[in-house]
Coordinates of C-alpha atoms and ligand atoms in Angstrom, one line a residue:
X82 CA 204.2 15.9 53.2
X83 CA 207.5 17.7 52.9
X84 CA 208.4 19.2 56.2
X85 CA 211.8 21.0 56.5
X86 CA 212.7 19.9 60.1
X87 CA 216.5 19.4 59.9
X88 CA 219.4 19.1 57.5
X89 CA 220.3 15.6 58.6
X90 CA 216.7 14.4 57.9
X91 CA 216.5 15.9 54.5
X92 CA 218.1 14.2 51.5
X93 CA 221.4 15.5 50.3
X94 CA 220.0 15.7 46.7
X95 CA 217.0 17.8 47.9
X96 CA 219.4 20.1 49.9
X97 CA 221.5 20.6 46.8
X98 CA 218.5 21.4 44.7
X99 CA 217.3 24.0 47.3
X100 CA 220.7 25.7 47.4
X101 CA 220.8 25.8 43.5
X102 CA 217.3 27.3 43.6
X103 CA 218.4 29.9 46.2
X104 CA 221.3 31.0 44.0
X105 CA 219.0 31.3 41.0
X106 CA 216.4 33.3 42.8
X107 CA 219.0 35.7 44.2
X108 CA 220.5 36.3 40.8
X109 CA 217.1 36.8 39.2
X110 CA 216.3 39.6 41.8
X111 CA 219.6 41.5 41.4
X112 CA 219.0 45.3 41.2
X113 CA 215.3 45.1 42.0
X114 CA 213.7 46.9 44.9
X115 CA 213.1 44.5 47.7
X116 CA 209.4 45.0 47.8
X117 CA 208.8 44.0 44.2
X118 CA 207.3 40.5 43.7
X119 CA 209.3 37.8 41.9
X120 CA 208.3 37.2 38.3
X121 CA 207.4 33.8 39.3
X122 CA 204.6 33.7 42.0
X123 CA 204.4 30.1 43.2
X124 CA 202.9 31.0 46.6
X125 CA 200.1 33.1 45.2
X126 CA 197.0 32.5 47.2
X127 CA 199.0 30.8 50.0
X128 CA 198.9 31.8 53.6
X129 CA 201.9 31.1 55.8
X130 CA 201.9 31.2 59.7
X131 CA 205.1 32.3 61.3
X132 CA 205.1 31.3 65.0
X133 CA 207.7 32.7 67.4
X134 CA 208.1 31.4 71.0
X135 CA 211.5 33.2 71.1
X136 CA 212.6 36.6 69.8
X137 CA 213.8 37.0 66.2
X138 CA 214.9 39.7 63.8
X139 CA 216.3 37.8 60.8
X140 CA 214.1 34.8 60.7
X141 CA 210.9 36.8 61.2
X142 CA 211.7 39.5 58.6
X143 CA 213.3 37.2 56.0
X144 CA 210.4 34.7 56.0
X145 CA 207.8 37.5 55.9
X146 CA 209.5 39.3 52.9
X147 CA 210.3 35.9 51.2
X148 CA 206.8 34.7 51.3
X149 CA 205.5 38.0 49.9
X150 CA 208.1 38.1 47.1
X151 CA 206.8 34.6 46.1
X152 CA 203.3 36.0 46.0
X153 CA 202.0 34.6 49.3
X154 CA 200.8 36.2 52.6
X155 CA 201.9 35.7 56.1
X156 CA 200.7 36.0 59.7
X157 CA 203.2 36.4 62.4
X158 CA 202.1 34.8 65.7
X159 CA 203.7 35.1 69.1
X160 CA 203.6 31.8 71.1
X161 CA 202.7 33.7 74.2
X162 CA 199.6 35.3 72.7
X163 CA 198.3 32.0 71.4
X164 CA 196.3 29.4 73.3
X165 CA 199.5 27.3 73.0
X166 CA 200.9 29.5 75.8
X167 CA 197.9 28.6 78.0
X168 CA 198.1 24.9 77.7
X169 CA 196.4 24.0 74.4
X170 CA 198.3 21.0 73.1
X171 CA 200.7 21.2 70.2
X172 CA 198.7 18.5 68.4
X173 CA 195.4 20.4 68.6
X174 CA 197.1 23.7 67.6
X175 CA 198.7 21.9 64.6
X176 CA 195.3 20.4 63.5
X177 CA 193.5 23.8 63.8
X178 CA 196.2 25.9 62.1
X179 CA 196.2 23.3 59.2
X180 CA 192.6 24.2 58.5
X181 CA 193.5 27.9 57.9
X182 CA 197.1 28.1 56.5
X183 CA 199.1 26.4 53.9
X184 CA 202.4 26.2 55.8
X185 CA 203.7 26.6 59.4
X186 CA 207.1 28.0 60.3
X187 CA 207.8 27.7 64.0
X188 CA 210.7 28.9 66.3
X189 CA 210.4 27.1 69.6
X190 CA 212.3 25.8 72.6
X191 CA 212.0 22.0 72.8
X192 CA 212.6 20.0 69.7
X193 CA 209.6 17.9 70.8
X194 CA 207.3 20.8 70.1
X195 CA 208.5 21.0 66.5
X196 CA 208.2 17.3 66.0
X197 CA 204.7 17.2 67.4
X198 CA 203.7 20.1 65.2
X199 CA 205.0 18.2 62.2
X200 CA 203.3 15.0 63.2
X201 CA 199.9 16.5 63.6
X202 CA 199.9 19.2 61.0
X203 CA 198.4 18.4 57.6
X204 CA 200.5 21.2 56.0
X205 CA 204.3 21.5 55.8
X206 CA 206.2 22.6 58.9
X207 CA 209.6 24.4 58.8
X208 CA 212.0 24.5 61.7
X209 CA 212.8 28.2 62.5
X210 CA 215.2 27.2 65.3
X211 CA 214.9 25.0 68.4
X212 CA 217.2 24.5 71.3
X213 CA 218.9 21.7 69.4
X214 CA 219.2 22.9 65.7
X215 CA 218.8 25.8 63.3
X216 CA 218.7 24.4 59.8
X217 CA 217.5 27.5 57.9
X218 CA 220.6 29.4 59.0
X219 CA 223.0 26.8 57.8
X220 CA 221.3 26.6 54.4
X221 CA 221.9 30.3 54.1
X222 CA 225.5 29.8 55.2
X223 CA 226.2 27.1 52.6
X224 CA 224.8 29.5 49.9
X225 CA 227.0 32.2 51.3
X226 CA 230.2 30.1 51.2
X227 CA 229.5 28.9 47.7
X228 CA 228.9 32.4 46.3
X229 CA 232.3 33.6 47.8
X230 CA 234.5 30.5 47.3
X231 CA 232.6 27.9 45.2
X232 CA 231.9 24.4 46.4
X233 CA 232.3 23.8 50.2
X234 CA 232.9 20.0 49.6
X235 CA 236.3 19.0 51.0
X236 CA 236.9 22.3 52.8
X237 CA 237.9 22.6 56.4
X238 CA 235.3 24.4 58.6
X239 CA 236.2 25.3 62.2
X240 CA 233.5 26.0 64.8
X241 CA 234.9 28.0 67.7
X242 CA 233.0 28.4 71.0
X243 CA 229.7 26.8 72.2
X244 CA 228.7 23.5 70.6
X245 CA 225.1 24.8 70.3
X246 CA 222.1 24.5 68.0
X247 CA 223.7 26.4 65.2
X248 CA 226.9 24.3 65.5
X249 CA 224.6 21.2 65.4
X250 CA 223.1 22.1 62.0
X251 CA 226.7 22.9 60.7
X252 CA 227.7 19.3 61.7
X253 CA 224.6 18.0 59.8
X254 CA 225.7 20.1 56.8
X255 CA 229.2 18.7 57.0
X256 CA 227.8 15.2 56.5
X257 CA 225.3 16.2 53.8
X258 CA 227.6 18.6 51.8
X259 CA 230.8 16.7 52.4
X260 CA 233.1 19.1 54.3
X261 CA 235.5 18.5 57.2
X262 CA 234.6 19.9 60.6
X263 CA 236.7 20.8 63.6
X264 CA 235.1 21.9 66.9
X265 CA 237.2 24.0 69.3
X266 CA 235.7 24.9 72.6
X267 CA 235.6 23.7 76.2
X268 CA 234.7 20.1 76.8
X269 CA 231.6 21.0 78.9
X270 CA 230.2 22.7 75.8
X271 CA 231.0 20.0 73.2
X272 CA 228.4 19.4 70.5
X273 CA 226.1 16.5 71.2
X274 CA 227.8 13.1 70.4
X275 CA 224.8 12.2 68.2
X276 CA 225.6 15.1 65.9
X277 CA 229.3 14.4 65.8
X278 CA 228.4 10.8 65.0
X279 CA 226.0 11.8 62.2
X280 CA 228.8 13.7 60.3
X281 CA 231.3 10.9 60.9
X282 CA 228.8 8.4 59.6
X283 CA 228.8 10.3 56.2
X284 CA 232.6 9.8 55.9
X285 CA 233.8 13.3 56.5
X286 CA 236.6 14.1 59.0
X287 CA 235.3 15.4 62.3
X288 CA 237.7 16.6 65.0
X289 CA 237.5 18.1 68.5
X290 CA 240.6 20.2 69.3
X291 CA 240.8 22.1 72.6
X292 CA 243.6 24.4 71.4
X293 CA 242.0 27.1 69.2
X294 CA 245.3 28.0 67.5
X295 CA 245.8 24.4 66.4
X296 CA 242.2 24.0 65.4
X297 CA 242.2 26.8 62.9
X298 CA 245.4 25.8 61.1
X299 CA 244.4 25.5 57.3
X300 CA 240.8 26.5 58.0
X301 CA 238.8 27.6 55.0
X302 CA 236.0 29.0 57.2
X303 CA 235.8 29.9 60.9
X304 CA 232.3 30.1 62.4
X305 CA 231.2 31.2 65.9
X306 CA 227.9 32.2 67.6
X307 CA 226.8 33.8 70.8
X308 CA 228.1 32.4 74.1
X309 CA 224.7 32.4 75.7
X310 CA 221.8 31.2 73.6
X311 CA 218.2 32.2 74.1
X312 CA 217.4 28.9 75.9
X313 CA 220.4 29.2 78.2
X314 CA 219.7 30.4 81.8
X315 CA 221.0 33.9 82.6
X316 CA 222.6 32.3 85.7
X317 CA 225.0 30.4 83.4
X318 CA 226.3 33.6 81.7
X319 CA 229.3 34.3 83.8
X320 CA 230.5 30.7 83.8
X321 CA 230.1 30.4 80.0
X322 CA 231.9 33.7 79.4
X323 CA 234.9 32.5 81.5
X324 CA 235.0 29.1 79.7
X325 CA 234.6 30.5 76.3
X326 CA 236.9 33.6 76.4
X327 CA 239.9 31.6 75.1
X328 CA 237.8 30.7 72.0
X329 CA 237.1 34.3 71.0
X330 CA 237.5 34.8 67.2
X331 CA 239.9 37.8 67.0
X332 CA 242.4 39.0 64.4
X333 CA 245.2 36.8 65.9
X334 CA 243.1 33.7 65.5
X335 CA 241.9 34.6 62.1
X336 CA 245.5 35.1 61.0
X337 CA 246.3 31.5 61.8
X338 CA 243.7 30.2 59.3
X339 CA 244.2 30.2 55.5
X340 CA 244.8 33.7 54.1
X341 CA 241.5 33.6 52.2
X342 CA 239.5 32.0 55.0
X343 CA 236.0 33.3 55.5
X344 CA 234.4 34.3 58.9
X345 CA 230.7 33.6 59.6
X346 CA 228.3 34.4 62.5
X347 CA 224.6 33.8 62.3
X348 CA 223.9 37.0 64.3
X349 CA 222.8 38.5 66.6
X350 CA 226.3 38.9 68.0
X351 CA 227.8 40.2 71.2
X352 CA 230.6 42.3 69.7
X353 CA 234.0 41.7 71.4
X354 CA 232.8 38.6 73.2
X355 CA 232.6 35.7 70.8
X356 CA 234.2 37.7 68.0
X357 CA 235.8 41.1 67.9
X358 CA 234.5 44.0 65.8
X359 CA 237.8 43.9 63.9
X360 CA 236.9 40.4 62.6
X361 CA 233.2 41.0 62.2
X362 CA 233.8 44.1 60.1
X363 CA 237.1 42.9 58.6
X364 CA 238.0 41.5 55.2
X365 CA 237.2 37.8 56.0
X366 CA 233.7 38.5 57.3
X367 CA 230.6 37.6 55.3
X368 CA 228.1 38.0 58.1
X369 CA 225.7 40.3 56.3
X370 CA 225.7 38.2 53.2
X371 CA 224.7 35.3 55.5
X372 CA 221.8 37.4 56.9
X373 CA 220.7 38.4 53.3
X374 CA 220.8 34.8 52.2
X375 CA 218.3 33.7 54.8
X376 CA 215.8 35.3 52.5
X377 CA 216.9 33.5 49.4
X378 CA 217.6 30.1 51.0
X379 CA 214.2 30.1 52.8
X380 CA 212.4 31.0 49.6
X381 CA 213.9 27.8 48.2
X382 CA 212.8 25.9 51.3
X383 CA 209.3 27.2 51.1
X384 CA 209.1 26.2 47.4
X385 CA 210.4 22.7 48.1
X386 CA 208.0 22.2 51.0
X387 CA 205.0 23.2 48.8
X388 CA 206.3 21.3 45.7
X389 CA 206.5 24.6 43.8
Ligands
CP553 N1 220.3 34.2 62.9 C1 219.0 34.3 63.3 O1 218.2 33.3 63.3 O2 218.6 35.5 63.8 P1 217.2 35.9 64.5 O3 217.3 35.3 65.9 O4 217.3 37.4 64.5 O5 216.1 35.4 63.7
NVA554 N1 222.4 30.0 69.3 C1 221.5 31.1 69.2 C2 221.2 31.4 67.8 C3 220.4 32.6 67.6 C4 220.0 32.8 66.2 C5 220.3 30.9 70.1 O1 219.7 29.9 70.1 O2 220.0 31.9 70.8

């Protein structure tokens, strides 16, 4: 069973193959209307369940369109409207869904929900974001970096802001794709030590630098994300904003990186909080390519999971 649960638990060779496949599928579709099926239909006759316990725009639409381009069909399920939301166990839900569908993608809160789903499902399970990680996003981000600048190996990536779930998957990617990673943000919002340790165990340089100006020196890529994630309590908003304001990605900070540095944000963004509109819409920004590449990268993940 090939589940796609996280970047650090998938082999580097398989990750590489998926990114190559994503590039190839994107190239093959160039100039075609989005609704046309791919020439290759590896998911023909396959049904994919897309479960959301949190809101989504990109993940929901890109998986839905991607499955259809590959010839399959989808059903989008809201966690709240399922018996899951009324106390049916994850294990029973996984066993039941496995009788109907060929693959399950789930966006959830606790990582444990994802892991239980994978343990009890008899079909592949894909992580569409948990409180701890967001691997599909970072696969799209690696594809995006490569299409703009070539290999990311040996480059310097700086994460500015909250050491959250998206940051975690970037750290996993640093280890698996071999790039250096600097985190800059307040100590209370540092990435989990386990994730810093994973990247370090793979031999890449991992730094924590409280001064954002120092952190971005020689950066090839600056990445940020929302200051308040979907799982963060609303009551933490003001404190987080106060702590994170010095780490805003603005034109001044961008100018301290390499002249050809890229800027990424997984979106949705709170414009002029974590990043200014001048940066988001400026010459370094590749944010909408990242969003597009969710489609291509996830099609590669779907094919890998189903062995097609
Ligand atoms: N980046 C991302 O996962 O966006 P959505 O929350 O819209 O799916
Ligand atoms: N860190 C954000 C990412 C959204 C795609 C969140 O978890 O809400």
